[in-house]
C-alpha cells in the first residue's frame, strides 16, 4: 500500500511538472511571438440595426503561429493573463488597433478588449495615451471593452484607470453583459458608454421566452440609462428581427461577418462608402 501510494504521488508530481512546463513553454512562445511579430488583429464589424451601416469594428487578436497556424485567443489569453504577458501584448494590441483604425474611411470606432490584469498593472492609461498620440486617432473613436470582473477586486485601481481613460475622451463598453454576478453593480459604479449583451442570450432568443425577457430588459435598461446596446453573436435573420423589434442599437455576429483581417475590414468600409 505504501509503495502504491508512492507511485501515485510520483505520478501526481510528474503530471504537475508537465503542467508547469507546458505553461512555461507557452509563456516563452508568447514572448517570442511578441518579439517576432506573430500576432495580428482581425476585425469584426458592428452594424447599426436602424441604418445597416458599420459603426465600428471589434479588434480580436490572433496568433499566427509558424507551426500551429492561426491560434484563437481562448488558448493563449489566459496564459498571458496568468504570466503578466497580457500587459505587453495588450499594449501591442492598442497600438496596432489605433494605427490601423486611423486610416479607415468613414472614421468608424475601433473596440479593443482590455483585461483586468492590464487595468490593475497601472500602465494602461499611458499605453492608451501613447497609442492615440502616435496614431493620431481621435480619442472618441477608441472604445475599450471590459468585463465586469474589473469590479470584483481592487476596484480603486481598476476604476481609477477606467475613469482616467475616459477623461481622455475614450469610450468604455461593458462586455459580456449579464454573464457574471455583478452586472448591475458594475453599471451602478461606472458610467459605461455602451452595453454589450452576451451572445449566450442572443443564441437562445428564438427558442426561449426567458432569453427574450432578459434581452428586452437589458435593452430597456440601456435606454433608461441613455447607453447604447450592442448584441453579440447574431447569427440568424430571426435573431436580427427580434433585436430590431426590441430596438437594439447595434449588432455584431457571423450573420453580418466573421472577424476578418485588416485589409478586408478596410475593403468593407470602402465598399460601404461607395454605395
Ligand atoms: P469577446 O470579447 O466576447 O469577443 C467575441 C468573440 O465571439 C470572438 O471570439 C468572436 O470571434 C466571437 N463571435 C463573433 N460573432 C460570433 C457569432 O455570431 N457566433 C459565435 N459563436 N461567436 C461569435 P474570439 O475572437 O475567439 O475571442 C474570444 C475572446 O478572447 C474574446 O471574447 C475576448 O474575451 C478575448 N480576446 C480577443 N482578443 C483580445 C485582446 O486583444 N485582448 C484581450 N484581453 N482579450 C481578447
Ligand atoms: Ca469583446
Ligand atoms: Ca463579448
Ligand atoms: Ca466573452
mmCIF file of C-alpha atoms and ligand atoms in Angstrom:
data_model
loop_
_atom_site.group_PDB
_atom_site.id
_atom_site.type_symbol
_atom_site.label_atom_id
_atom_site.label_comp_id
_atom_site.label_asym_id
_atom_site.label_seq_id
_atom_site.Cartn_x
_atom_site.Cartn_y
_atom_site.Cartn_z
ATOM 1 C CA UNK A 1 0.000 0.000 0.000
ATOM 2 C CA UNK A 2 2.886 2.256 0.886
ATOM 3 C CA UNK A 3 4.593 1.550 -2.456
ATOM 4 C CA UNK A 4 1.342 2.136 -4.320
ATOM 5 C CA UNK A 5 0.941 5.460 -2.519
ATOM 6 C CA UNK A 6 4.457 6.423 -3.505
ATOM 7 C CA UNK A 7 3.812 5.554 -7.169
ATOM 8 C CA UNK A 8 0.620 7.514 -7.059
ATOM 9 C CA UNK A 9 2.415 10.510 -5.610
ATOM 10 C CA UNK A 10 5.157 10.269 -8.216
ATOM 11 C CA UNK A 11 2.543 10.198 -10.989
ATOM 12 C CA UNK A 12 0.925 13.263 -9.481
ATOM 13 C CA UNK A 13 4.252 15.065 -9.268
ATOM 14 C CA UNK A 14 5.021 14.233 -12.865
ATOM 15 C CA UNK A 15 1.638 15.467 -14.004
ATOM 16 C CA UNK A 16 2.141 18.712 -12.093
ATOM 17 C CA UNK A 17 5.569 19.170 -13.579
ATOM 18 C CA UNK A 18 4.145 18.615 -17.055
ATOM 19 C CA UNK A 19 1.506 21.293 -16.449
ATOM 20 C CA UNK A 20 4.064 23.795 -15.180
ATOM 21 C CA UNK A 21 6.385 23.025 -18.076
ATOM 22 C CA UNK A 22 3.646 23.327 -20.681
ATOM 23 C CA UNK A 23 2.741 26.729 -19.265
ATOM 24 C CA UNK A 24 6.386 27.817 -19.286
ATOM 25 C CA UNK A 25 6.658 26.707 -22.919
ATOM 26 C CA UNK A 26 3.601 28.757 -23.904
ATOM 27 C CA UNK A 27 4.948 31.678 -21.886
ATOM 28 C CA UNK A 28 8.264 31.585 -23.770
ATOM 29 C CA UNK A 29 6.448 31.163 -27.061
ATOM 30 C CA UNK A 30 4.324 34.246 -26.367
ATOM 31 C CA UNK A 31 7.485 36.252 -25.666
ATOM 32 C CA UNK A 32 8.981 35.074 -28.956
ATOM 33 C CA UNK A 33 5.740 35.774 -30.793
ATOM 34 C CA UNK A 34 5.726 39.345 -29.482
ATOM 35 C CA UNK A 35 9.350 39.875 -30.443
ATOM 36 C CA UNK A 36 8.882 38.370 -33.901
ATOM 37 C CA UNK A 37 5.541 39.926 -34.755
ATOM 38 C CA UNK A 38 3.477 36.730 -34.891
ATOM 39 C CA UNK A 39 0.325 38.374 -33.521
ATOM 40 C CA UNK A 40 -2.220 40.011 -35.750
ATOM 41 C CA UNK A 41 -5.583 41.635 -35.332
ATOM 42 C CA UNK A 42 -8.776 40.594 -37.030
ATOM 43 C CA UNK A 43 -11.766 42.903 -37.065
ATOM 44 C CA UNK A 44 -15.464 42.159 -36.755
ATOM 45 C CA UNK A 45 -17.954 44.834 -37.847
ATOM 46 C CA UNK A 46 -20.595 46.250 -35.535
ATOM 47 C CA UNK A 47 -23.626 47.321 -37.520
ATOM 48 C CA UNK A 48 -26.419 49.778 -36.766
ATOM 49 C CA UNK A 49 -29.769 47.971 -36.761
ATOM 50 C CA UNK A 50 -31.509 51.137 -37.907
ATOM 51 C CA UNK A 51 -29.275 52.117 -40.836
ATOM 52 C CA UNK A 52 -27.451 48.876 -41.671
ATOM 53 C CA UNK A 53 -24.204 50.815 -41.646
ATOM 54 C CA UNK A 54 -20.961 49.772 -39.992
ATOM 55 C CA UNK A 55 -20.485 51.883 -36.853
ATOM 56 C CA UNK A 56 -17.334 50.203 -35.583
ATOM 57 C CA UNK A 57 -15.083 47.163 -35.561
ATOM 58 C CA UNK A 58 -14.021 44.998 -32.643
ATOM 59 C CA UNK A 59 -10.320 44.110 -32.746
ATOM 60 C CA UNK A 60 -9.728 40.434 -31.924
ATOM 61 C CA UNK A 61 -6.183 39.174 -31.536
ATOM 62 C CA UNK A 62 -4.912 36.072 -33.376
ATOM 63 C CA UNK A 63 -1.621 34.292 -33.109
ATOM 64 C CA UNK A 64 -0.225 33.427 -36.499
ATOM 65 C CA UNK A 65 1.931 30.577 -35.180
ATOM 66 C CA UNK A 66 4.692 29.298 -37.503
ATOM 67 C CA UNK A 67 3.754 25.649 -36.822
ATOM 68 C CA UNK A 68 0.222 25.604 -35.413
ATOM 69 C CA UNK A 69 -1.248 28.162 -37.801
ATOM 70 C CA UNK A 70 -3.856 30.709 -36.721
ATOM 71 C CA UNK A 71 -4.385 30.224 -32.986
ATOM 72 C CA UNK A 72 -7.572 31.671 -31.427
ATOM 73 C CA UNK A 73 -7.229 33.882 -28.317
ATOM 74 C CA UNK A 74 -9.022 31.474 -25.971
ATOM 75 C CA UNK A 75 -5.925 29.265 -25.843
ATOM 76 C CA UNK A 76 -3.309 31.926 -25.068
ATOM 77 C CA UNK A 77 -5.025 34.938 -23.443
ATOM 78 C CA UNK A 78 -5.495 33.038 -20.138
ATOM 79 C CA UNK A 79 -1.772 32.122 -20.047
ATOM 80 C CA UNK A 80 -0.859 35.693 -20.984
ATOM 81 C CA UNK A 81 -3.015 36.906 -18.073
ATOM 82 C CA UNK A 82 -1.507 34.470 -15.572
ATOM 83 C CA UNK A 83 2.041 35.364 -16.550
ATOM 84 C CA UNK A 84 1.533 39.112 -16.875
ATOM 85 C CA UNK A 85 2.440 38.961 -20.567
ATOM 86 C CA UNK A 86 -1.027 40.366 -21.285
ATOM 87 C CA UNK A 87 0.445 43.766 -20.391
ATOM 88 C CA UNK A 88 2.945 43.976 -23.301
ATOM 89 C CA UNK A 89 0.557 42.039 -25.565
ATOM 90 C CA UNK A 90 -2.296 44.399 -24.677
ATOM 91 C CA UNK A 91 -0.115 47.422 -25.340
ATOM 92 C CA UNK A 92 0.732 45.994 -28.759
ATOM 93 C CA UNK A 93 -2.980 45.406 -29.464
ATOM 94 C CA UNK A 94 -3.821 49.003 -28.532
ATOM 95 C CA UNK A 95 -1.084 50.461 -30.744
ATOM 96 C CA UNK A 96 -1.883 48.218 -33.706
ATOM 97 C CA UNK A 97 -5.658 48.808 -33.500
ATOM 98 C CA UNK A 98 -5.239 52.601 -33.280
ATOM 99 C CA UNK A 99 -2.684 52.637 -36.093
ATOM 100 C CA UNK A 100 -4.911 50.634 -38.436
ATOM 101 C CA UNK A 101 -8.155 52.401 -37.494
ATOM 102 C CA UNK A 102 -6.644 55.858 -38.001
ATOM 103 C CA UNK A 103 -6.640 55.258 -41.765
ATOM 104 C CA UNK A 104 -10.153 53.844 -42.107
ATOM 105 C CA UNK A 105 -12.558 55.620 -44.470
ATOM 106 C CA UNK A 106 -15.705 56.919 -42.784
ATOM 107 C CA UNK A 107 -13.966 57.053 -39.394
ATOM 108 C CA UNK A 108 -15.771 54.209 -37.574
ATOM 109 C CA UNK A 109 -14.993 53.258 -33.984
ATOM 110 C CA UNK A 110 -12.473 50.610 -33.036
ATOM 111 C CA UNK A 111 -13.140 48.495 -29.942
ATOM 112 C CA UNK A 112 -10.261 46.899 -28.060
ATOM 113 C CA UNK A 113 -10.613 44.225 -25.383
ATOM 114 C CA UNK A 114 -8.763 45.119 -22.200
ATOM 115 C CA UNK A 115 -8.112 42.585 -19.463
ATOM 116 C CA UNK A 116 -8.485 43.370 -15.778
ATOM 117 C CA UNK A 117 -4.820 42.378 -15.385
ATOM 118 C CA UNK A 118 -3.871 45.244 -17.705
ATOM 119 C CA UNK A 119 -6.040 47.689 -15.786
ATOM 120 C CA UNK A 120 -4.544 46.576 -12.481
ATOM 121 C CA UNK A 121 -0.987 46.859 -13.825
ATOM 122 C CA UNK A 122 -1.226 50.643 -13.745
ATOM 123 C CA UNK A 123 0.236 51.218 -17.201
ATOM 124 C CA UNK A 124 -2.926 51.192 -19.243
ATOM 125 C CA UNK A 125 -3.640 54.926 -19.234
ATOM 126 C CA UNK A 126 -0.171 55.689 -20.535
ATOM 127 C CA UNK A 127 -0.460 52.917 -23.145
ATOM 128 C CA UNK A 128 -3.770 54.342 -24.371
ATOM 129 C CA UNK A 129 -2.466 57.904 -24.480
ATOM 130 C CA UNK A 130 0.615 56.801 -26.429
ATOM 131 C CA UNK A 131 -1.374 54.692 -28.884
ATOM 132 C CA UNK A 132 -3.636 57.684 -29.556
ATOM 133 C CA UNK A 133 -0.721 60.109 -29.792
ATOM 134 C CA UNK A 134 1.381 58.136 -32.243
ATOM 135 C CA UNK A 135 -1.577 57.135 -34.468
ATOM 136 C CA UNK A 136 -3.407 60.444 -34.426
ATOM 137 C CA UNK A 137 -6.691 58.578 -33.833
ATOM 138 C CA UNK A 138 -9.371 60.794 -32.259
ATOM 139 C CA UNK A 139 -9.973 59.523 -28.691
ATOM 140 C CA UNK A 140 -13.735 59.305 -29.326
ATOM 141 C CA UNK A 141 -13.117 56.643 -31.963
ATOM 142 C CA UNK A 142 -11.453 54.292 -29.489
ATOM 143 C CA UNK A 143 -13.571 52.112 -27.226
ATOM 144 C CA UNK A 144 -12.235 49.768 -24.560
ATOM 145 C CA UNK A 145 -14.278 46.639 -23.821
ATOM 146 C CA UNK A 146 -14.053 45.420 -20.246
ATOM 147 C CA UNK A 147 -15.907 42.638 -18.461
ATOM 148 C CA UNK A 148 -17.446 43.095 -15.059
ATOM 149 C CA UNK A 149 -14.541 41.227 -13.443
ATOM 150 C CA UNK A 150 -12.986 44.710 -13.303
ATOM 151 C CA UNK A 151 -15.449 45.406 -10.487
ATOM 152 C CA UNK A 152 -14.650 42.302 -8.460
ATOM 153 C CA UNK A 153 -11.281 43.086 -6.948
ATOM 154 C CA UNK A 154 -9.121 46.081 -6.236
ATOM 155 C CA UNK A 155 -11.777 48.400 -7.573
ATOM 156 C CA UNK A 156 -9.860 51.564 -6.703
ATOM 157 C CA UNK A 157 -7.045 50.738 -9.135
ATOM 158 C CA UNK A 158 -9.229 49.438 -11.956
ATOM 159 C CA UNK A 159 -11.961 52.068 -11.614
ATOM 160 C CA UNK A 160 -9.311 54.767 -11.371
ATOM 161 C CA UNK A 161 -7.711 53.564 -14.605
ATOM 162 C CA UNK A 162 -11.091 53.436 -16.362
ATOM 163 C CA UNK A 163 -12.003 56.944 -15.200
ATOM 164 C CA UNK A 164 -8.619 58.294 -16.329
ATOM 165 C CA UNK A 165 -9.016 56.656 -19.748
ATOM 166 C CA UNK A 166 -12.497 58.084 -20.041
ATOM 167 C CA UNK A 167 -11.243 61.566 -19.187
ATOM 168 C CA UNK A 168 -9.033 61.294 -22.300
ATOM 169 C CA UNK A 169 -12.271 61.075 -24.298
ATOM 170 C CA UNK A 170 -12.019 57.323 -24.880
ATOM 171 C CA UNK A 171 -15.233 55.257 -24.623
ATOM 172 C CA UNK A 172 -15.648 52.299 -22.282
ATOM 173 C CA UNK A 173 -18.028 49.415 -23.003
ATOM 174 C CA UNK A 174 -19.260 46.721 -20.626
ATOM 175 C CA UNK A 175 -18.613 43.401 -22.397
ATOM 176 C CA UNK A 176 -20.498 40.098 -21.955
ATOM 177 C CA UNK A 177 -23.256 41.836 -20.013
ATOM 178 C CA UNK A 178 -25.365 39.549 -17.863
ATOM 179 C CA UNK A 179 -22.960 36.620 -17.554
ATOM 180 C CA UNK A 180 -21.404 37.480 -14.200
ATOM 181 C CA UNK A 181 -22.542 38.067 -10.670
ATOM 182 C CA UNK A 182 -22.425 41.831 -10.548
ATOM 183 C CA UNK A 183 -23.509 43.247 -13.878
ATOM 184 C CA UNK A 184 -25.938 45.698 -12.289
ATOM 185 C CA UNK A 185 -23.476 46.667 -9.607
ATOM 186 C CA UNK A 186 -20.916 47.441 -12.318
ATOM 187 C CA UNK A 187 -23.348 49.707 -14.151
ATOM 188 C CA UNK A 188 -24.015 51.450 -10.867
ATOM 189 C CA UNK A 189 -20.324 52.040 -10.138
ATOM 190 C CA UNK A 190 -19.154 53.261 -13.519
ATOM 191 C CA UNK A 191 -20.631 55.345 -16.330
ATOM 192 C CA UNK A 192 -20.218 52.910 -19.224
ATOM 193 C CA UNK A 193 -20.679 54.258 -22.746
ATOM 194 C CA UNK A 194 -22.105 51.017 -24.118
ATOM 195 C CA UNK A 195 -23.536 47.680 -23.001
ATOM 196 C CA UNK A 196 -22.804 44.515 -24.977
ATOM 197 C CA UNK A 197 -25.361 41.746 -24.443
ATOM 198 C CA UNK A 198 -23.572 38.426 -24.162
ATOM 199 C CA UNK A 199 -24.078 36.078 -27.065
ATOM 200 C CA UNK A 200 -25.480 33.311 -24.853
ATOM 201 C CA UNK A 201 -28.721 35.333 -24.527
ATOM 202 C CA UNK A 202 -28.820 36.081 -28.244
ATOM 203 C CA UNK A 203 -28.306 32.385 -29.049
ATOM 204 C CA UNK A 204 -31.437 31.453 -27.064
ATOM 205 C CA UNK A 205 -33.565 34.279 -28.477
ATOM 206 C CA UNK A 206 -35.504 32.149 -30.948
ATOM 207 C CA UNK A 207 -36.173 29.228 -28.605
ATOM 208 C CA UNK A 208 -36.664 30.674 -25.176
ATOM 209 C CA UNK A 209 -39.129 33.119 -23.656
ATOM 210 C CA UNK A 210 -36.617 33.712 -20.886
ATOM 211 C CA UNK A 211 -33.822 34.855 -23.184
ATOM 212 C CA UNK A 212 -36.239 37.278 -24.853
ATOM 213 C CA UNK A 213 -37.288 38.661 -21.476
ATOM 214 C CA UNK A 214 -33.648 39.197 -20.500
ATOM 215 C CA UNK A 215 -32.674 40.800 -23.810
ATOM 216 C CA UNK A 216 -35.711 43.077 -23.601
ATOM 217 C CA UNK A 217 -34.790 44.068 -20.040
ATOM 218 C CA UNK A 218 -31.174 44.846 -20.922
ATOM 219 C CA UNK A 219 -32.205 46.981 -23.910
ATOM 220 C CA UNK A 220 -34.696 48.784 -21.678
ATOM 221 C CA UNK A 221 -32.010 49.303 -19.071
ATOM 222 C CA UNK A 222 -29.705 50.781 -21.688
ATOM 223 C CA UNK A 223 -32.460 53.103 -22.849
ATOM 224 C CA UNK A 224 -33.221 54.274 -19.303
ATOM 225 C CA UNK A 225 -29.540 54.963 -18.696
ATOM 226 C CA UNK A 226 -29.055 56.583 -22.103
ATOM 227 C CA UNK A 227 -26.470 53.943 -23.043
ATOM 228 C CA UNK A 228 -26.492 52.240 -26.467
ATOM 229 C CA UNK A 229 -26.775 48.451 -26.512
ATOM 230 C CA UNK A 230 -24.924 46.096 -28.865
ATOM 231 C CA UNK A 231 -25.984 42.447 -29.240
ATOM 232 C CA UNK A 232 -23.152 39.978 -29.784
ATOM 233 C CA UNK A 233 -23.209 36.661 -31.611
ATOM 234 C CA UNK A 234 -26.053 37.449 -34.007
ATOM 235 C CA UNK A 235 -26.072 34.513 -36.414
ATOM 236 C CA UNK A 236 -29.566 34.305 -37.912
ATOM 237 C CA UNK A 237 -32.038 36.661 -39.619
ATOM 238 C CA UNK A 238 -34.621 35.615 -36.971
ATOM 239 C CA UNK A 239 -32.353 36.862 -34.180
ATOM 240 C CA UNK A 240 -31.773 40.120 -36.036
ATOM 241 C CA UNK A 241 -35.519 40.659 -36.497
ATOM 242 C CA UNK A 242 -36.142 40.039 -32.798
ATOM 243 C CA UNK A 243 -33.430 42.528 -31.873
ATOM 244 C CA UNK A 244 -34.829 45.053 -34.333
ATOM 245 C CA UNK A 245 -38.299 44.670 -32.807
ATOM 246 C CA UNK A 246 -36.772 45.305 -29.375
ATOM 247 C CA UNK A 247 -34.962 48.369 -30.778
ATOM 248 C CA UNK A 248 -31.450 47.141 -30.059
ATOM 249 C CA UNK A 249 -28.933 49.729 -31.319
ATOM 250 C CA UNK A 250 -26.158 47.656 -32.900
ATOM 251 C CA UNK A 251 -25.487 44.034 -33.780
ATOM 252 C CA UNK A 252 -22.317 42.043 -34.214
ATOM 253 C CA UNK A 253 -22.033 38.453 -35.373
ATOM 254 C CA UNK A 254 -21.495 35.891 -38.095
ATOM 255 C CA UNK A 255 -24.749 36.914 -39.820
ATOM 256 C CA UNK A 256 -23.054 40.081 -40.975
ATOM 257 C CA UNK A 257 -19.429 38.966 -40.936
ATOM 258 C CA UNK A 258 -16.871 36.859 -39.117
ATOM 259 C CA UNK A 259 -13.794 38.670 -37.841
ATOM 260 C CA UNK A 260 -11.625 39.440 -40.898
ATOM 261 C CA UNK A 261 -8.033 40.596 -41.482
ATOM 262 C CA UNK A 262 -7.370 44.346 -41.501
ATOM 263 C CA UNK A 263 -7.235 44.606 -45.302
ATOM 264 C CA UNK A 264 -10.680 43.004 -45.646
ATOM 265 C CA UNK A 265 -12.122 45.297 -42.974
ATOM 266 C CA UNK A 266 -10.858 48.285 -44.911
ATOM 267 C CA UNK A 267 -12.404 46.939 -48.130
ATOM 268 C CA UNK A 268 -15.751 46.584 -46.353
ATOM 269 C CA UNK A 269 -15.615 50.269 -45.459
ATOM 270 C CA UNK A 270 -14.573 51.323 -48.951
ATOM 271 C CA UNK A 271 -17.435 49.365 -50.488
ATOM 272 C CA UNK A 272 -19.918 50.773 -47.970
ATOM 273 C CA UNK A 273 -18.690 54.299 -48.760
ATOM 274 C CA UNK A 274 -19.153 53.731 -52.482
ATOM 275 C CA UNK A 275 -22.816 52.776 -52.175
HETATM 276 P P1 LIG B 1 -15.258 38.555 -26.739
HETATM 277 O O1 LIG B 1 -14.649 39.860 -26.401
HETATM 278 O O2 LIG B 1 -16.589 38.244 -26.143
HETATM 279 O O3 LIG B 1 -15.282 38.504 -28.328
HETATM 280 C C1 LIG B 1 -16.314 37.941 -29.096
HETATM 281 C C2 LIG B 1 -15.990 36.529 -29.538
HETATM 282 O O4 LIG B 1 -17.147 35.978 -30.165
HETATM 283 C C3 LIG B 1 -14.883 36.454 -30.582
HETATM 284 O O5 LIG B 1 -14.165 35.235 -30.379
HETATM 285 C C4 LIG B 1 -15.680 36.385 -31.881
HETATM 286 O O6 LIG B 1 -14.949 35.805 -32.955
HETATM 287 C C5 LIG B 1 -16.824 35.527 -31.471
HETATM 288 N N1 LIG B 1 -18.011 35.717 -32.303
HETATM 289 C C6 LIG B 1 -18.353 36.823 -33.002
HETATM 290 N N2 LIG B 1 -19.535 36.660 -33.639
HETATM 291 C C7 LIG B 1 -19.959 35.418 -33.334
HETATM 292 C C8 LIG B 1 -21.139 34.654 -33.689
HETATM 293 O O7 LIG B 1 -22.029 35.099 -34.425
HETATM 294 N N3 LIG B 1 -21.217 33.404 -33.160
HETATM 295 C C9 LIG B 1 -20.279 32.883 -32.349
HETATM 296 N N4 LIG B 1 -20.437 31.637 -31.901
HETATM 297 N N5 LIG B 1 -19.162 33.564 -31.983
HETATM 298 C C10 LIG B 1 -19.006 34.826 -32.477
HETATM 299 P P2 LIG B 1 -12.569 35.204 -30.376
HETATM 300 O O8 LIG B 1 -12.037 36.102 -31.436
HETATM 301 O O9 LIG B 1 -12.164 33.768 -30.383
HETATM 302 O O10 LIG B 1 -12.207 35.856 -28.982
HETATM 303 C C11 LIG B 1 -12.519 35.194 -27.777
HETATM 304 C C12 LIG B 1 -12.242 36.067 -26.582
HETATM 305 O O11 LIG B 1 -10.850 36.323 -26.454
HETATM 306 C C13 LIG B 1 -12.895 37.443 -26.665
HETATM 307 O O12 LIG B 1 -14.263 37.349 -26.313
HETATM 308 C C14 LIG B 1 -12.069 38.207 -25.655
HETATM 309 O O13 LIG B 1 -12.525 37.943 -24.345
HETATM 310 C C15 LIG B 1 -10.691 37.577 -25.827
HETATM 311 N N6 LIG B 1 -9.851 38.458 -26.665
HETATM 312 C C16 LIG B 1 -9.776 38.551 -28.008
HETATM 313 N N7 LIG B 1 -8.879 39.487 -28.389
HETATM 314 C C17 LIG B 1 -8.386 40.027 -27.242
HETATM 315 C C18 LIG B 1 -7.426 41.056 -26.946
HETATM 316 O O14 LIG B 1 -6.844 41.705 -27.828
HETATM 317 N N8 LIG B 1 -7.175 41.305 -25.622
HETATM 318 C C19 LIG B 1 -7.817 40.633 -24.616
HETATM 319 N N9 LIG B 1 -7.512 40.939 -23.339
HETATM 320 N N10 LIG B 1 -8.717 39.675 -24.856
HETATM 321 C C20 LIG B 1 -9.010 39.367 -26.148
HETATM 322 CA CA1 LIG B 2 -15.244 41.922 -26.525
HETATM 323 CA CA1 LIG B 3 -18.183 39.773 -25.622
HETATM 324 CA CA1 LIG B 4 -16.533 36.739 -23.971
#
